[in-house]
Amino acid sequence: MFTGIITGIGRISAVHPLGDTATHGKRLTLTCPPGYLDDVGLGDSIALNGACMTVTTLNAAQQQFTIDISAESLDKTAGLDQLGAINLEKALRAHDRLGGHIVSGHVDGIGHVTYFAQVGESWQLRVMTPPALAKYLAYKGSITINGVSLTVNQIQDSANGCEMSINLIPHTVQNTALGTLKVGSWVNLEIDLIARYVERMLGKDSGAQGQV
């Protein structure tokens, strides 16, 4: 579990294919800020732009670790096979503050940036979400964009999905990789966990038993 509060900005410094076909995944090498890996061990979970991944090798002296990402995960996320800046968050510990909201690290869909510009001292970010995620977005509700816990300020439904507007304070722009976004950038989205259960409880099949 995570909180959507970014604990460091890393970089994907190398991408290595794990095979020769589209069914093979990739191995990513990530470089972290000094000291970031001091309390990290093999097998630990770290969210990369909101996607929970497992540390497979660790080189604290060089501030690097690797993760293996499957073809399925690459297909369902954005930006995890490209060199460049990336948001990092270590898994939540039982005694940590829940500064953002409860985040699972499972990407629900991919959106794209339709507007990103400075407005006064802050920045306005607008993201178009897939139609299937529109019902989970609400004014003043929570959304995770590339691993960052954010508050929705405005929503506008359309046939193409839902465009949500978010205000980013300077601290968020400076201390996450969201500052590198531009119009057309693809972003990972995770809806509020509570919305999943509300839909299940209110759904027509709420009494049905799932299949294992």
Tab-separated table of C-alpha atoms in Angstrom:
chain	number	residue	atom	x	y	z
A	1	MET	CA	0.000	0.000	0.000
A	2	PHE	CA	1.009	3.604	-0.637
A	3	THR	CA	-0.196	7.130	0.138
A	4	GLY	CA	0.477	9.036	-3.072
A	5	ILE	CA	3.089	11.193	-1.333
A	6	ILE	CA	6.222	11.034	-3.493
A	7	THR	CA	9.389	10.302	-1.522
A	8	GLY	CA	11.903	10.898	-4.297
A	9	ILE	CA	12.400	11.658	-7.963
A	10	GLY	CA	14.439	8.978	-9.692
A	11	ARG	CA	15.434	8.315	-13.263
A	12	ILE	CA	14.970	5.328	-15.518
A	13	SER	CA	18.573	5.115	-16.665
A	14	ALA	CA	18.445	1.883	-18.683
A	15	VAL	CA	15.832	-0.371	-20.299
A	16	HIS	CA	16.733	-3.946	-21.250
A	17	PRO	CA	14.351	-6.327	-23.065
A	18	LEU	CA	13.845	-9.675	-21.331
A	19	GLY	CA	13.211	-11.432	-24.648
A	20	ASP	CA	12.742	-11.006	-28.368
A	21	THR	CA	8.947	-11.063	-28.651
A	22	ALA	CA	6.070	-8.829	-27.626
A	23	THR	CA	5.193	-11.279	-24.852
A	24	HIS	CA	8.454	-10.549	-23.044
A	25	GLY	CA	8.799	-7.808	-20.501
A	26	LYS	CA	11.682	-5.503	-19.708
A	27	ARG	CA	14.230	-4.902	-16.971
A	28	LEU	CA	14.518	-1.311	-15.789
A	29	THR	CA	17.521	0.198	-14.044
A	30	LEU	CA	16.590	3.139	-11.841
A	31	THR	CA	18.913	5.730	-10.345
A	32	CYS	CA	17.795	7.345	-7.084
A	33	PRO	CA	18.688	10.409	-5.013
A	34	PRO	CA	21.598	9.944	-2.546
A	35	GLY	CA	20.576	7.912	0.493
A	36	TYR	CA	17.201	6.909	-0.929
A	37	LEU	CA	18.012	3.188	-0.880
A	38	ASP	CA	19.516	3.097	2.617
A	39	ASP	CA	16.422	1.375	4.078
A	40	VAL	CA	15.453	-0.628	0.975
A	41	GLY	CA	16.019	-4.368	0.621
A	42	LEU	CA	15.619	-6.970	-2.096
A	43	GLY	CA	11.965	-7.823	-2.651
A	44	ASP	CA	10.696	-4.488	-1.325
A	45	SER	CA	7.869	-2.735	-3.143
A	46	ILE	CA	8.418	0.680	-4.708
A	47	ALA	CA	5.813	2.516	-6.768
A	48	LEU	CA	7.112	3.878	-10.076
A	49	ASN	CA	4.812	6.601	-11.403
A	50	GLY	CA	2.072	4.941	-9.387
A	51	ALA	CA	2.716	1.331	-10.426
A	52	CYS	CA	3.819	-1.035	-7.662
A	53	MET	CA	7.005	-2.910	-8.596
A	54	THR	CA	9.420	-5.268	-6.806
A	55	VAL	CA	13.116	-4.536	-6.268
A	56	THR	CA	15.009	-7.400	-7.961
A	57	THR	CA	18.606	-6.183	-7.598
A	58	LEU	CA	20.084	-3.477	-5.440
A	59	ASN	CA	23.283	-1.443	-5.599
A	60	ALA	CA	23.084	1.126	-2.820
A	61	ALA	CA	26.651	2.331	-3.444
A	62	GLN	CA	25.669	3.445	-6.937
A	63	GLN	CA	22.158	4.470	-5.847
A	64	GLN	CA	20.582	2.068	-8.321
A	65	PHE	CA	18.078	-0.770	-8.294
A	66	THR	CA	16.334	-2.831	-10.958
A	67	ILE	CA	12.801	-4.106	-11.460
A	68	ASP	CA	11.359	-6.561	-13.960
A	69	ILE	CA	8.130	-5.434	-15.586
A	70	SER	CA	5.926	-7.804	-17.564
A	71	ALA	CA	4.524	-7.171	-21.024
A	72	GLU	CA	1.045	-7.035	-19.458
A	73	SER	CA	2.087	-4.268	-17.048
A	74	LEU	CA	3.780	-2.334	-19.853
A	75	ASP	CA	0.569	-2.558	-21.875
A	76	LYS	CA	-1.535	-1.208	-19.000
A	77	THR	CA	0.747	1.667	-17.942
A	78	ALA	CA	2.485	4.661	-19.496
A	79	GLY	CA	6.077	5.844	-19.367
A	80	LEU	CA	7.644	2.818	-17.681
A	81	ASP	CA	9.775	1.823	-20.662
A	82	GLN	CA	11.244	5.256	-21.393
A	83	LEU	CA	14.376	6.906	-20.079
A	84	GLY	CA	13.786	9.940	-17.892
A	85	ALA	CA	12.483	11.243	-14.579
A	86	ILE	CA	10.036	9.143	-12.576
A	87	ASN	CA	8.142	9.469	-9.289
A	88	LEU	CA	9.186	7.068	-6.522
A	89	GLU	CA	7.320	6.052	-3.387
A	90	LYS	CA	8.333	3.353	-0.937
A	91	ALA	CA	5.619	1.082	0.441
A	92	LEU	CA	3.628	2.347	3.426
A	93	ARG	CA	4.675	1.174	6.878
A	94	ALA	CA	2.148	0.632	9.671
A	95	HIS	CA	3.399	3.606	11.712
A	96	ASP	CA	3.654	6.080	8.801
A	97	ARG	CA	1.447	9.135	8.414
A	98	LEU	CA	-1.269	8.773	5.775
A	99	GLY	CA	-0.578	12.154	4.208
A	100	GLY	CA	-2.364	11.585	0.899
A	101	HIS	CA	-4.979	8.841	0.540
A	102	ILE	CA	-4.959	5.039	0.404
A	103	VAL	CA	-3.270	4.000	-2.847
A	104	SER	CA	-2.823	0.395	-3.984
A	105	GLY	CA	-0.220	0.934	-6.695
A	106	HIS	CA	-2.473	-0.705	-9.309
A	107	VAL	CA	-3.025	1.453	-12.386
A	108	ASP	CA	-6.690	1.604	-13.440
A	109	GLY	CA	-6.216	3.413	-16.732
A	110	ILE	CA	-4.133	5.789	-18.797
A	111	GLY	CA	-5.081	9.410	-19.382
A	112	HIS	CA	-3.505	12.177	-21.416
A	113	VAL	CA	-2.693	15.782	-20.540
A	114	THR	CA	-4.891	18.310	-22.351
A	115	TYR	CA	-3.618	21.463	-20.614
A	116	PHE	CA	-0.704	22.306	-18.339
A	117	ALA	CA	0.222	25.910	-17.587
A	118	GLN	CA	1.089	28.212	-14.730
A	119	VAL	CA	-1.819	30.174	-13.278
A	120	GLY	CA	-0.696	32.692	-10.678
A	121	GLU	CA	1.698	30.996	-8.278
A	122	SER	CA	0.319	27.528	-9.053
A	123	TRP	CA	-0.119	25.283	-12.086
A	124	GLN	CA	-3.323	24.033	-13.658
A	125	LEU	CA	-3.271	20.467	-14.938
A	126	ARG	CA	-6.090	18.998	-17.006
A	127	VAL	CA	-6.215	15.321	-17.849
A	128	MET	CA	-8.653	13.457	-20.094
A	129	THR	CA	-9.510	10.075	-18.604
A	130	PRO	CA	-10.944	7.004	-20.360
A	131	PRO	CA	-14.786	6.822	-20.363
A	132	ALA	CA	-14.716	3.781	-18.058
A	133	LEU	CA	-13.125	5.831	-15.247
A	134	ALA	CA	-15.429	8.854	-15.508
A	135	LYS	CA	-17.955	7.580	-12.949
A	136	TYR	CA	-15.247	7.329	-10.286
A	137	LEU	CA	-14.255	11.007	-10.479
A	138	ALA	CA	-15.946	13.611	-8.305
A	139	TYR	CA	-15.475	17.259	-7.370
A	140	LYS	CA	-13.047	17.407	-4.408
A	141	GLY	CA	-12.458	13.668	-4.727
A	142	SER	CA	-9.057	11.993	-4.752
A	143	ILE	CA	-7.144	10.757	-7.806
A	144	THR	CA	-3.636	9.422	-8.242
A	145	ILE	CA	-1.738	10.717	-11.285
A	146	ASN	CA	1.665	9.126	-11.926
A	147	GLY	CA	1.704	8.092	-8.282
A	148	VAL	CA	0.839	11.519	-6.839
A	149	SER	CA	-2.208	11.912	-4.598
A	150	LEU	CA	-4.198	14.888	-5.898
A	151	THR	CA	-7.583	16.569	-5.412
A	152	VAL	CA	-9.981	17.009	-8.333
A	153	ASN	CA	-11.093	20.644	-8.655
A	154	GLN	CA	-13.406	20.316	-11.663
A	155	ILE	CA	-14.796	17.631	-13.959
A	156	GLN	CA	-16.278	17.843	-17.431
A	157	ASP	CA	-17.872	14.748	-18.953
A	158	SER	CA	-17.870	14.146	-22.693
A	159	ALA	CA	-18.258	11.279	-25.146
A	160	ASN	CA	-14.464	10.829	-25.068
A	161	GLY	CA	-14.262	10.462	-21.306
A	162	CYS	CA	-13.943	12.905	-18.435
A	163	GLU	CA	-11.609	15.884	-18.353
A	164	MET	CA	-10.543	16.656	-14.805
A	165	SER	CA	-8.835	19.823	-13.676
A	166	ILE	CA	-6.294	19.833	-10.852
A	167	ASN	CA	-4.331	22.603	-9.152
A	168	LEU	CA	-0.664	21.899	-8.439
A	169	ILE	CA	1.100	24.032	-5.865
A	170	PRO	CA	4.764	24.948	-6.552
A	171	HIS	CA	5.977	22.390	-3.986
A	172	THR	CA	4.316	19.556	-5.910
A	173	VAL	CA	5.753	20.702	-9.234
A	174	GLN	CA	9.244	21.045	-7.756
A	175	ASN	CA	9.280	17.794	-5.775
A	176	THR	CA	7.667	15.369	-8.217
A	177	ALA	CA	8.167	14.521	-11.873
A	178	LEU	CA	4.803	16.100	-12.747
A	179	GLY	CA	6.708	19.235	-13.689
A	180	THR	CA	8.013	17.433	-16.792
A	181	LEU	CA	4.517	16.868	-18.199
A	182	LYS	CA	3.302	18.611	-21.342
A	183	VAL	CA	0.177	18.580	-23.475
A	184	GLY	CA	-0.163	15.110	-24.961
A	185	SER	CA	1.788	13.335	-22.201
A	186	TRP	CA	0.305	10.002	-21.114
A	187	VAL	CA	-0.159	9.490	-17.375
A	188	ASN	CA	-1.021	6.577	-15.087
A	189	LEU	CA	-4.295	6.900	-13.190
A	190	GLU	CA	-5.550	5.143	-10.074
A	191	ILE	CA	-9.042	5.891	-8.796
A	192	ASP	CA	-9.923	6.288	-5.139
A	193	LEU	CA	-10.058	2.857	-3.477
A	194	ILE	CA	-13.279	3.732	-1.654
A	195	ALA	CA	-15.030	4.344	-4.984
A	196	ARG	CA	-14.420	0.710	-5.951
A	197	TYR	CA	-16.315	-0.562	-2.923
A	198	VAL	CA	-19.122	1.978	-3.294
A	199	GLU	CA	-19.694	0.763	-6.852
A	200	ARG	CA	-19.688	-2.866	-5.686
A	201	MET	CA	-22.166	-2.192	-2.875
A	202	LEU	CA	-24.535	-0.229	-5.104
A	203	GLY	CA	-24.153	-2.456	-8.158
A	204	LYS	CA	-26.846	-4.820	-9.380
A	205	ASP	CA	-24.598	-7.824	-8.785
A	206	SER	CA	-23.594	-6.797	-5.262
A	207	GLY	CA	-24.950	-10.030	-3.830
A	208	ALA	CA	-23.314	-12.327	-6.344
A	209	GLN	CA	-20.401	-14.542	-5.424
A	210	GLY	CA	-17.218	-14.044	-7.412
A	211	GLN	CA	-15.373	-16.893	-9.044
A	212	VAL	CA	-11.864	-17.736	-7.931
